[in-house]
Coordinates of C-alpha atoms in Angstrom, one line a residue:
Chain A
M1 CA 0.0 0.0 0.0
S2 CA 1.1 3.5 -0.7
K3 CA 2.6 5.3 2.3
T4 CA 0.7 8.5 1.5
L5 CA -2.6 6.7 1.9
F6 CA -2.1 6.5 5.6
Q7 CA -0.3 9.8 6.1
R8 CA -2.3 12.1 8.4
K9 CA -2.9 15.7 7.4
P10 CA -1.1 18.2 9.6
L11 CA -3.2 19.6 12.4
D12 CA -3.3 23.1 10.8
Q13 CA -5.0 21.6 7.8
I14 CA -7.7 20.0 9.9
I15 CA -8.6 22.8 12.3
T16 CA -8.4 26.5 12.2
V17 CA -7.2 28.4 15.3
P18 CA -7.9 32.1 15.7
E19 CA -4.8 34.3 16.0
T20 CA -5.9 35.5 19.4
L21 CA -8.3 34.1 21.8
I22 CA -9.9 35.6 24.9
S23 CA -8.9 33.1 27.6
V24 CA -10.3 35.1 30.5
Y25 CA -13.7 36.7 30.2
V26 CA -14.8 39.6 32.4
V27 CA -18.4 40.8 32.1
E28 CA -17.4 44.5 32.4
K29 CA -14.9 44.2 29.5
H30 CA -16.5 41.6 27.2
T31 CA -20.2 42.5 27.2
W32 CA -19.6 45.7 25.3
A33 CA -17.2 46.4 22.5
G34 CA -13.8 48.1 22.9
G35 CA -13.0 46.3 26.1
G36 CA -16.0 47.9 27.7
D37 CA -14.8 51.5 27.0
K38 CA -17.1 54.4 27.6
P39 CA -18.2 55.1 24.0
A40 CA -19.2 51.5 23.4
R41 CA -21.1 51.3 26.7
A42 CA -22.8 54.6 26.0
S43 CA -23.9 53.5 22.5
R44 CA -24.8 49.9 23.6
Q45 CA -22.4 48.3 21.2
A46 CA -22.0 44.6 22.0
E47 CA -18.6 42.8 21.7
I48 CA -18.6 40.7 18.6
K49 CA -15.7 38.5 19.7
T50 CA -17.7 37.3 22.7
V51 CA -20.4 36.1 20.4
D52 CA -18.1 34.7 17.8
E53 CA -16.1 32.6 20.3
F54 CA -19.2 31.3 22.1
L55 CA -20.3 27.7 21.8
I56 CA -24.1 27.7 21.9
D57 CA -25.0 24.1 21.8
P58 CA -23.6 22.9 25.2
V59 CA -25.9 25.4 27.0
R60 CA -28.7 25.6 24.5
P61 CA -31.4 24.5 27.0
F62 CA -30.6 27.3 29.3
L63 CA -30.3 29.8 26.5
N64 CA -33.7 28.8 25.2
D65 CA -35.1 29.5 28.7
F66 CA -33.3 32.8 29.1
F67 CA -34.1 34.2 25.7
R68 CA -37.7 33.0 25.8
Q69 CA -38.2 35.0 29.1
I70 CA -36.5 38.2 28.0
S71 CA -38.1 38.2 24.5
A72 CA -41.7 37.5 25.8
P73 CA -44.1 40.4 25.5
Y74 CA -44.5 42.3 28.7
I75 CA -48.0 42.9 29.8
R76 CA -48.0 44.8 33.1
E77 CA -51.5 43.5 34.2
R78 CA -50.7 39.8 33.5
K79 CA -49.4 39.0 37.0
D80 CA -50.4 35.3 36.4
N81 CA -47.8 35.2 33.6
P82 CA -44.7 37.1 34.7
I83 CA -41.8 37.3 32.3
G84 CA -39.1 38.2 34.9
Q85 CA -36.8 35.4 36.1
G86 CA -33.6 34.7 38.1
W87 CA -31.0 32.1 37.3
W88 CA -28.1 30.8 39.4
V89 CA -25.4 29.5 37.0
Q90 CA -23.1 27.1 38.9
A91 CA -20.0 25.4 37.6
E92 CA -16.4 24.7 38.3
F93 CA -13.7 27.3 37.9
G94 CA -12.7 27.8 34.3
S95 CA -15.8 26.3 32.8
G96 CA -16.9 29.4 30.9
K97 CA -19.3 31.1 33.3
S98 CA -18.1 34.6 32.6
H99 CA -18.1 34.0 28.9
L100 CA -21.7 32.8 29.1
L101 CA -22.6 35.9 31.2
S102 CA -20.9 38.2 28.7
F103 CA -22.7 36.5 25.9
L104 CA -26.1 36.9 27.5
G105 CA -25.4 40.6 28.1
A106 CA -24.1 41.2 24.6
M107 CA -27.1 39.5 23.0
A108 CA -29.6 41.2 25.3
L109 CA -28.4 44.6 24.0
G110 CA -30.5 43.6 21.0
N111 CA -28.1 44.6 18.2
E112 CA -29.2 43.1 14.9
A113 CA -25.7 42.6 13.6
I114 CA -24.8 40.6 16.6
W115 CA -27.9 38.4 16.3
K116 CA -27.0 37.8 12.6
I117 CA -23.8 36.1 13.9
V118 CA -25.9 33.7 15.9
H119 CA -28.3 33.3 13.0
E120 CA -25.4 32.3 10.7
K121 CA -24.0 29.8 13.2
E122 CA -27.4 28.2 13.6
Q123 CA -28.0 28.1 9.8
K124 CA -24.6 26.4 9.4
A125 CA -25.6 23.9 12.0
G126 CA -28.8 23.2 10.0
L127 CA -31.1 24.3 12.7
G128 CA -34.7 25.2 11.8
K129 CA -36.4 28.4 12.7
R130 CA -38.3 26.9 15.6
E131 CA -35.2 25.4 17.2
S132 CA -33.1 28.5 16.8
L133 CA -32.2 31.2 19.3
Y134 CA -32.5 33.7 16.5
N135 CA -36.2 33.1 16.5
F136 CA -36.4 34.8 19.9
Y137 CA -34.8 37.9 18.4
E138 CA -37.1 38.0 15.4
S139 CA -40.2 37.3 17.3
G140 CA -39.6 39.5 20.4
L141 CA -36.3 41.1 21.2
A142 CA -36.1 43.0 17.9
K143 CA -39.5 44.6 18.6
K144 CA -38.4 45.5 22.1
S145 CA -35.3 47.2 20.7
Q146 CA -37.3 49.1 18.1
T147 CA -40.3 50.2 20.2
S148 CA -38.3 51.0 23.4
K149 CA -34.7 51.7 24.4
G150 CA -34.3 48.0 24.6
I151 CA -33.3 46.0 27.6
F152 CA -31.1 47.8 30.1
V153 CA -28.0 45.7 30.8
A154 CA -26.1 46.2 34.1
V155 CA -23.1 44.0 35.1
K156 CA -20.9 43.5 38.1
T157 CA -18.1 41.1 39.0
L158 CA -18.1 40.8 42.7
V159 CA -14.5 39.7 43.3
G160 CA -12.6 41.9 45.7
Y161 CA -15.7 43.0 47.5
G162 CA -17.7 41.8 50.4
G163 CA -15.1 40.4 52.8
G164 CA -16.0 41.1 56.4
G165 CA -12.4 41.7 57.5
V166 CA -11.6 44.8 59.4
G167 CA -9.8 47.3 57.2
L168 CA -11.0 45.8 54.0
V169 CA -12.3 48.5 51.7
N170 CA -16.1 48.6 51.4
A171 CA -16.6 45.5 53.6
D172 CA -19.7 47.1 55.1
R173 CA -21.5 47.6 51.7
A174 CA -24.3 45.2 50.7
L175 CA -25.1 43.5 47.5
E176 CA -28.0 46.0 47.0
D177 CA -25.4 48.8 46.9
Y178 CA -23.4 47.1 44.2
V179 CA -26.6 46.5 42.2
L180 CA -27.4 50.3 42.5
D181 CA -23.8 51.1 41.5
A182 CA -23.9 49.0 38.4
V183 CA -27.3 50.4 37.2
S184 CA -26.4 54.0 38.1
E185 CA -23.0 53.8 36.3
Q186 CA -24.5 52.3 33.1
F187 CA -27.4 54.7 33.1
F188 CA -25.1 57.7 33.3
L189 CA -23.0 56.3 30.4
E190 CA -26.1 55.7 28.2
T191 CA -27.9 59.0 28.9
G192 CA -25.4 61.4 30.5
R193 CA -27.9 61.9 33.3
S194 CA -28.2 60.7 36.8
L195 CA -31.0 58.2 37.6
P196 CA -32.1 58.9 41.2
I197 CA -32.2 55.4 42.6
Y198 CA -30.1 55.6 45.8
P199 CA -32.2 56.8 48.7
T200 CA -30.1 59.9 49.1
Q201 CA -30.6 60.7 45.4
I202 CA -34.3 60.2 45.7
L203 CA -34.3 62.6 48.6
A204 CA -32.3 65.2 46.5
D205 CA -34.8 64.8 43.7
R206 CA -37.8 65.2 46.0
F207 CA -36.4 68.1 47.8
L208 CA -36.2 70.2 44.6
N209 CA -39.7 69.2 43.5
T210 CA -41.8 69.7 46.6
D211 CA -42.7 72.4 49.0
D212 CA -39.7 71.4 51.2
F213 CA -37.5 73.5 49.0
E214 CA -39.2 76.8 49.8
L215 CA -40.1 75.7 53.3
Y216 CA -36.6 74.8 54.4
R217 CA -34.2 76.7 52.1
A218 CA -33.2 79.3 54.8
R219 CA -32.7 76.7 57.5
L220 CA -30.7 74.5 55.1
A221 CA -28.4 77.4 54.4
K222 CA -27.7 77.8 58.1
F223 CA -27.2 74.0 58.5
L224 CA -24.6 74.0 55.7
R225 CA -22.6 76.7 57.4
N226 CA -23.1 75.3 61.0
P227 CA -19.7 74.5 62.6
K228 CA -21.5 72.1 64.9
F229 CA -22.1 69.8 61.9
F230 CA -19.3 70.6 59.6
D231 CA -15.6 71.6 60.0
E232 CA -14.5 74.7 58.1
E233 CA -13.5 72.9 54.9
A234 CA -16.8 71.0 54.7
Q235 CA -19.0 74.1 55.2
E236 CA -20.6 75.5 52.0
D237 CA -22.7 78.2 50.6
I238 CA -26.4 77.3 49.9
E239 CA -26.1 78.6 46.3
A240 CA -23.1 76.4 45.5
F241 CA -25.0 73.4 47.0
L242 CA -28.1 74.1 45.0
D243 CA -26.2 74.7 41.8
D244 CA -24.7 71.2 42.2
L245 CA -28.0 69.7 43.1
R246 CA -29.8 71.2 40.2
N247 CA -27.3 71.3 37.4
N248 CA -24.6 68.6 38.0
P249 CA -25.6 65.3 36.3
D250 CA -22.8 63.3 38.0
P251 CA -24.5 60.6 40.1
A252 CA -21.7 60.8 42.7
I253 CA -22.4 64.6 43.1
Q254 CA -26.1 63.9 43.4
R255 CA -25.4 61.3 46.1
D256 CA -23.1 63.7 48.0
C257 CA -25.8 66.4 47.9
G258 CA -28.5 63.9 48.9
Q259 CA -26.4 62.7 51.8
R260 CA -26.1 66.3 53.1
L261 CA -29.9 66.7 52.7
W262 CA -30.4 63.4 54.6
D263 CA -28.2 64.7 57.4
F264 CA -30.1 68.0 57.4
Y265 CA -33.5 66.1 57.8
T266 CA -32.2 63.7 60.4
R267 CA -29.8 65.8 62.4
D268 CA -31.1 69.3 62.1
L269 CA -34.9 68.8 61.6
G270 CA -34.9 65.7 63.7
T271 CA -37.1 63.7 61.2
T272 CA -36.6 60.8 58.9
P273 CA -37.5 61.6 55.3
R274 CA -40.3 59.4 53.9
I275 CA -38.6 57.8 51.0
P276 CA -37.9 54.2 50.1
I277 CA -35.0 52.9 52.2
E278 CA -35.9 49.2 52.6
T279 CA -34.2 46.9 50.1
E280 CA -37.4 45.8 48.4
D281 CA -38.7 49.4 48.0
V282 CA -35.3 50.7 46.7
L283 CA -34.9 48.0 44.1
R284 CA -38.6 48.2 43.0
H285 CA -38.1 52.0 42.6
M286 CA -35.0 51.3 40.5
V287 CA -36.7 49.0 38.1
K288 CA -39.7 51.3 37.8
R289 CA -37.5 54.3 37.1
L290 CA -35.8 52.3 34.3
L291 CA -39.2 51.5 32.7
E292 CA -40.3 55.1 33.0
E293 CA -37.1 56.0 31.2
G294 CA -38.2 53.9 28.2
Y295 CA -36.3 50.7 28.7
A296 CA -38.0 47.3 28.1
G297 CA -36.6 45.8 31.3
L298 CA -33.5 45.2 33.4
L299 CA -31.0 42.4 32.9
L300 CA -28.7 42.3 35.9
I301 CA -25.6 40.1 35.6
L302 CA -23.7 39.3 38.8
D303 CA -20.5 37.3 38.4
E304 CA -18.5 35.6 41.1
V305 CA -21.3 35.7 43.7
S306 CA -20.0 32.8 45.6
L307 CA -16.5 34.3 46.0
Y308 CA -18.2 37.5 47.3
M309 CA -20.5 35.6 49.7
K310 CA -17.7 33.4 51.0
D311 CA -16.3 36.0 53.3
R312 CA -19.6 37.6 54.4
T313 CA -20.8 37.4 57.9
D314 CA -24.1 35.5 58.5
S315 CA -26.1 38.7 58.8
Q316 CA -24.4 40.3 55.8
R317 CA -25.1 37.2 53.7
A318 CA -28.8 37.2 54.9
E319 CA -29.2 40.7 53.6
D320 CA -27.5 39.9 50.3
E321 CA -29.7 36.9 49.8
K322 CA -32.7 39.0 50.6
A323 CA -31.7 41.4 47.8
L324 CA -31.5 38.5 45.3
V325 CA -34.9 37.1 46.4
V326 CA -36.4 40.6 46.0
L327 CA -35.0 40.9 42.5
S328 CA -35.9 37.4 41.3
N329 CA -39.1 36.7 43.2
R330 CA -40.8 39.8 44.7
L331 CA -40.2 42.0 41.7
A332 CA -40.0 39.5 38.9
K333 CA -42.8 37.1 40.0
M334 CA -45.1 38.9 42.5
D335 CA -44.9 42.4 41.0
N336 CA -44.6 41.2 37.4
L337 CA -41.7 43.6 36.6
P338 CA -39.4 42.8 33.7
V339 CA -36.3 42.1 35.6
W340 CA -33.9 39.2 34.9
T341 CA -31.1 38.4 37.3
V342 CA -28.3 36.0 36.4
C343 CA -25.8 35.1 39.1
A344 CA -22.7 33.0 38.5
A345 CA -21.1 30.9 41.3
Q346 CA -18.2 28.5 41.6
Q347 CA -19.4 25.0 42.5
A348 CA -16.5 24.2 44.8
I349 CA -17.1 27.3 46.9
E350 CA -20.8 26.8 46.7
S351 CA -20.7 23.4 48.4
T352 CA -19.1 24.9 51.5
M353 CA -21.9 27.4 52.0
A354 CA -25.1 25.9 53.3
G355 CA -27.3 29.0 53.4
V356 CA -27.1 29.9 49.8
M357 CA -29.2 27.0 48.6
N358 CA -32.2 28.8 50.2
I359 CA -32.3 31.1 47.2
I360 CA -32.3 28.4 44.6
A361 CA -35.7 27.6 43.2
R362 CA -37.5 28.2 39.9
E363 CA -39.6 30.9 41.6
R364 CA -36.4 32.5 42.9
L365 CA -33.0 31.8 41.2
D366 CA -33.3 28.8 38.9
L367 CA -30.3 26.5 39.2
V368 CA -28.3 26.1 36.0
P369 CA -25.6 23.6 36.4
L370 CA -23.3 24.5 33.6
L371 CA -21.9 21.7 31.3
N372 CA -24.0 19.2 33.2
Q373 CA -27.0 19.6 30.9
Chain B
M1 CA 3.1 31.5 51.1
P2 CA 6.9 31.0 51.2
L3 CA 9.2 33.9 51.9
L4 CA 11.4 34.4 48.8
S5 CA 14.6 36.3 48.0
G6 CA 14.5 39.0 45.3
P7 CA 16.2 36.7 42.7
Q8 CA 13.7 33.9 43.5
V9 CA 10.8 36.3 42.9
I10 CA 12.3 37.4 39.6
S11 CA 12.7 33.8 38.6
E12 CA 9.1 32.9 39.5
L13 CA 7.9 36.0 37.7
R14 CA 9.9 35.3 34.5
R15 CA 8.3 31.9 34.3
Q16 CA 4.8 33.4 34.8
L17 CA 5.3 36.1 32.2
H18 CA 5.6 33.4 29.6
N19 CA 1.9 32.6 29.9
Q20 CA -0.4 34.3 27.5
S21 CA -3.7 33.0 28.8
G22 CA -5.3 33.2 32.2
R23 CA -5.0 35.8 34.9
H24 CA -1.8 37.6 35.6
L25 CA -2.0 39.8 38.6
Y26 CA 1.2 39.4 40.8
V27 CA 1.9 41.0 44.1
V28 CA 5.3 41.3 45.9
L29 CA 5.0 42.2 49.6
G30 CA 7.7 43.6 51.8
S31 CA 8.7 46.6 53.9
Y32 CA 9.3 49.9 52.2
S33 CA 13.1 49.4 52.4
Q34 CA 12.9 45.8 51.1
L35 CA 10.8 46.9 48.1
E36 CA 13.2 49.7 47.3
S37 CA 16.1 47.3 47.4
F38 CA 14.2 44.8 45.4
E39 CA 13.4 47.4 42.7
K40 CA 17.0 48.5 42.4
S41 CA 18.9 45.2 42.8
D42 CA 16.5 42.7 41.3
L43 CA 13.9 44.4 39.0
A44 CA 16.2 46.9 37.3
P45 CA 18.6 44.3 35.8
A46 CA 15.9 41.7 35.3
Q47 CA 15.2 40.4 31.8
M48 CA 12.4 38.5 30.3
M49 CA 12.9 35.1 28.5
D50 CA 13.4 36.9 25.2
G51 CA 16.2 39.1 26.6
Q52 CA 14.0 42.3 26.9
A53 CA 14.5 44.3 30.0
F54 CA 11.6 44.5 32.5
P55 CA 9.7 47.8 32.3
E56 CA 10.5 50.5 34.8
P57 CA 8.0 50.5 37.7
V58 CA 5.4 53.2 37.4
N59 CA 4.7 55.5 40.4
F60 CA 0.9 55.0 40.7
N61 CA 0.3 58.0 43.0
R62 CA 2.1 60.3 40.5
E63 CA 0.3 58.9 37.5
L64 CA -3.1 59.1 39.1
L65 CA -2.7 62.8 39.8
A66 CA -1.0 63.5 36.5
C67 CA -3.9 62.2 34.5
I68 CA -6.3 64.7 36.1
E69 CA -6.3 68.2 34.7
D70 CA -4.8 70.9 37.0
E71 CA -8.1 72.8 37.2
V72 CA -10.1 69.7 38.0
L73 CA -7.6 68.6 40.6
R74 CA -7.7 72.0 42.3
R75 CA -11.5 71.7 42.4
M76 CA -11.3 68.2 43.8
V77 CA -9.0 69.3 46.6
Q78 CA -11.4 72.1 47.5
D79 CA -14.4 69.9 47.3
E80 CA -13.1 66.8 48.9
S81 CA -14.7 67.3 52.3
R82 CA -18.0 68.4 50.8
R83 CA -18.2 65.9 47.9
P84 CA -16.3 62.8 49.0
R85 CA -18.1 60.4 46.7
A86 CA -17.5 62.6 43.7
V87 CA -13.8 62.8 44.4
E88 CA -13.6 59.0 44.8
S89 CA -15.5 58.5 41.6
Q90 CA -13.2 60.8 39.6
L91 CA -10.1 59.1 41.1
N92 CA -11.6 55.7 40.1
Q93 CA -12.1 57.0 36.5
A94 CA -8.5 58.1 36.5
F95 CA -7.4 54.7 37.8
D96 CA -9.2 53.0 35.0
Q97 CA -7.7 55.4 32.5
I98 CA -4.2 54.6 33.7
L99 CA -4.6 50.9 33.4
R100 CA -6.3 51.2 30.0
R101 CA -3.6 53.5 28.6
F102 CA -0.6 51.5 29.8
F103 CA -2.0 48.2 28.6
E104 CA -2.7 49.7 25.2
Q105 CA 1.0 50.4 25.0
R106 CA 2.6 47.4 26.7
S107 CA 1.7 44.0 28.0
F108 CA 3.6 44.1 31.3
L109 CA 3.1 46.9 33.8
I110 CA 4.7 47.3 37.2
L111 CA 3.1 49.6 39.7
K112 CA 4.7 51.0 42.9
Q113 CA 3.8 53.7 45.4
C114 CA 0.1 52.7 45.3
E115 CA -0.9 54.5 48.6
L116 CA -3.6 56.6 47.0
M117 CA -5.3 53.5 45.8
F118 CA -6.0 52.5 49.4
A119 CA -6.2 55.9 51.0
Y120 CA -9.2 56.7 48.7
K121 CA -10.6 53.2 48.7
L122 CA -10.3 52.9 45.0
D123 CA -11.9 49.9 43.2
A124 CA -9.0 47.4 43.4
S125 CA -11.0 44.9 41.4
K126 CA -9.9 46.8 38.3
L127 CA -6.5 45.3 38.8
R128 CA -7.8 41.8 38.3
T129 CA -10.0 42.9 35.4
Y130 CA -7.1 44.3 33.4
A131 CA -4.5 41.7 34.4
A132 CA -5.7 38.9 32.1
N133 CA -5.1 37.3 28.8
L134 CA -2.0 39.1 27.3
N135 CA -1.7 41.7 30.1
H136 CA 0.6 41.1 33.1
L137 CA 0.5 43.4 36.2
L138 CA 2.9 43.4 39.1
L139 CA 2.2 45.4 42.2
L140 CA 4.9 46.3 44.7
L141 CA 3.0 46.6 47.9
P142 CA 4.3 47.5 51.4
G143 CA 2.7 44.8 53.5
R144 CA 2.9 41.2 54.7
Q145 CA 0.7 38.2 54.9
V146 CA -0.9 37.5 58.3
S147 CA -2.7 34.2 58.4
H148 CA -4.6 34.2 55.1
Q149 CA -4.9 38.0 54.9
I150 CA -2.7 40.5 53.1
Q151 CA -2.1 43.3 55.6
L152 CA -0.9 46.5 53.9
F153 CA 1.3 49.3 55.5
H154 CA 2.1 47.0 58.4
E155 CA 5.0 49.3 59.4
A156 CA 2.5 52.2 60.0
E157 CA 0.2 52.8 63.0
P158 CA -2.8 50.5 63.0
R159 CA -5.2 53.2 62.0
F160 CA -3.3 53.6 58.7
Q161 CA -3.1 49.9 57.9
A162 CA -5.4 48.4 55.3
Q163 CA -6.2 45.0 53.9
F164 CA -5.7 43.9 50.3
P165 CA -8.6 41.8 49.0
G166 CA -7.0 38.4 48.8
Q167 CA -9.4 37.2 46.2
L168 CA -7.8 39.3 43.6
V169 CA -4.5 37.4 43.5
T170 CA -3.9 33.7 43.4
E171 CA -1.6 32.1 46.0
N172 CA 1.0 31.2 43.4
N173 CA 1.2 34.8 42.2
L174 CA 1.8 36.3 45.7
W175 CA 5.3 36.6 47.1
E176 CA 6.7 38.0 50.3
L177 CA 10.3 39.2 50.4
K178 CA 12.6 37.4 52.8
V179 CA 14.3 39.7 55.3

């Protein structure tokens, strides 16, 4: 027999390897184009490479569920048929969780060119219309993107936060705060405006638009100059304060001003302002504000939740779990708000934390064991 | 975590710099004087596998302030006690800008003098975000490991000490200099 008959082709003739490959995915960098730079986030441009490199078939059952929910028509009154949902994606380290999350975020932005990539992949694989993910775009998501601002996508990787150790930066902050941060930051990038969603921002917004402004203006001016409350450097003129409050769109400035107002009400007036401060009220207010702004819903992507939870104290973790239950159950199921929450967790860490399983259920966060399907 | 000499750290680092996939955030801990000596005696003459010299360490504090316009910086100093969140937010944006800019120009960055990062509680998770795939980032931090925690500024009074989030760096990328 001829020798060449059994000669194997070199590997480079059998497979093609891209010149560069993203080996580590980070939702903040790979959901939007340009490594998540400001212009791409502002204009809701999805990262093409994230979609190009993604293997759909191993997770198709989950993707079907996810895109069915987010593309379904939203009817506010149909509380018996809510479209909101939460998912808890769980898998080993290095199994592609962050890539999956980045893919979900990129696709949810609803860019037609991005969906065409998926369409072509599915056509090559010989999938019919009914089996394809593209069908969800054609029959629902495309319309949402055309008739509204589309789905608002907010992401956060929670590594480096949350530890309860003394001296660790931001250890006292809760998951709810990180959710508000992610939404606030993305909204500012997309609109150039501040969305009043933190209690202090809500207070600032309310102060300017109610009788409180005229009623308390003079007293507030005195408060801002009162050495009993502020050292010399921290004192300020009422006009400068009001100028920032009215005209500066920076969310951080609005929060600083709101904090001063909060202190004014609680320390000077001796009253607690009647604004939402409980987790459920604050998060509900956040989703409703996004809908009022013309978005079709909120997709919240939280990566490395188990790493974050690992070092939390019992009471901190209870508060964080409450926030997740509010998002995935109270708001999504009971209130029928279009909010979708996807959390990713490492299986190895997960198994060491007994309490977390309380939030896993279809009516709360639906368990998605990645690569086990 | 074993205590290593300067040359041992360089040797470990050279090996790791070869990797082009995965996460590449490295931390060297030591006293201020140890870090200074490590920089001069070990980092300065160090070469990568291909014979290229290691890049010069970048003074983070200086870079952070340099990438904020003078007028903005003046306003930030004036407003700091009145608008602390706004100042923190602007510094975080500058922090992001530094990492983005350097990694557009090079694939290996060494940061020293990072005090402002911790004094202003900047978002250290950015370090992990950027130090992946082709990008390698080495931090020279005054600190030591105590149990499983990374204690920073251990030579200072307790009120000035801080903790580095251990989740950001893997055990095999964390080295403490031998006295």
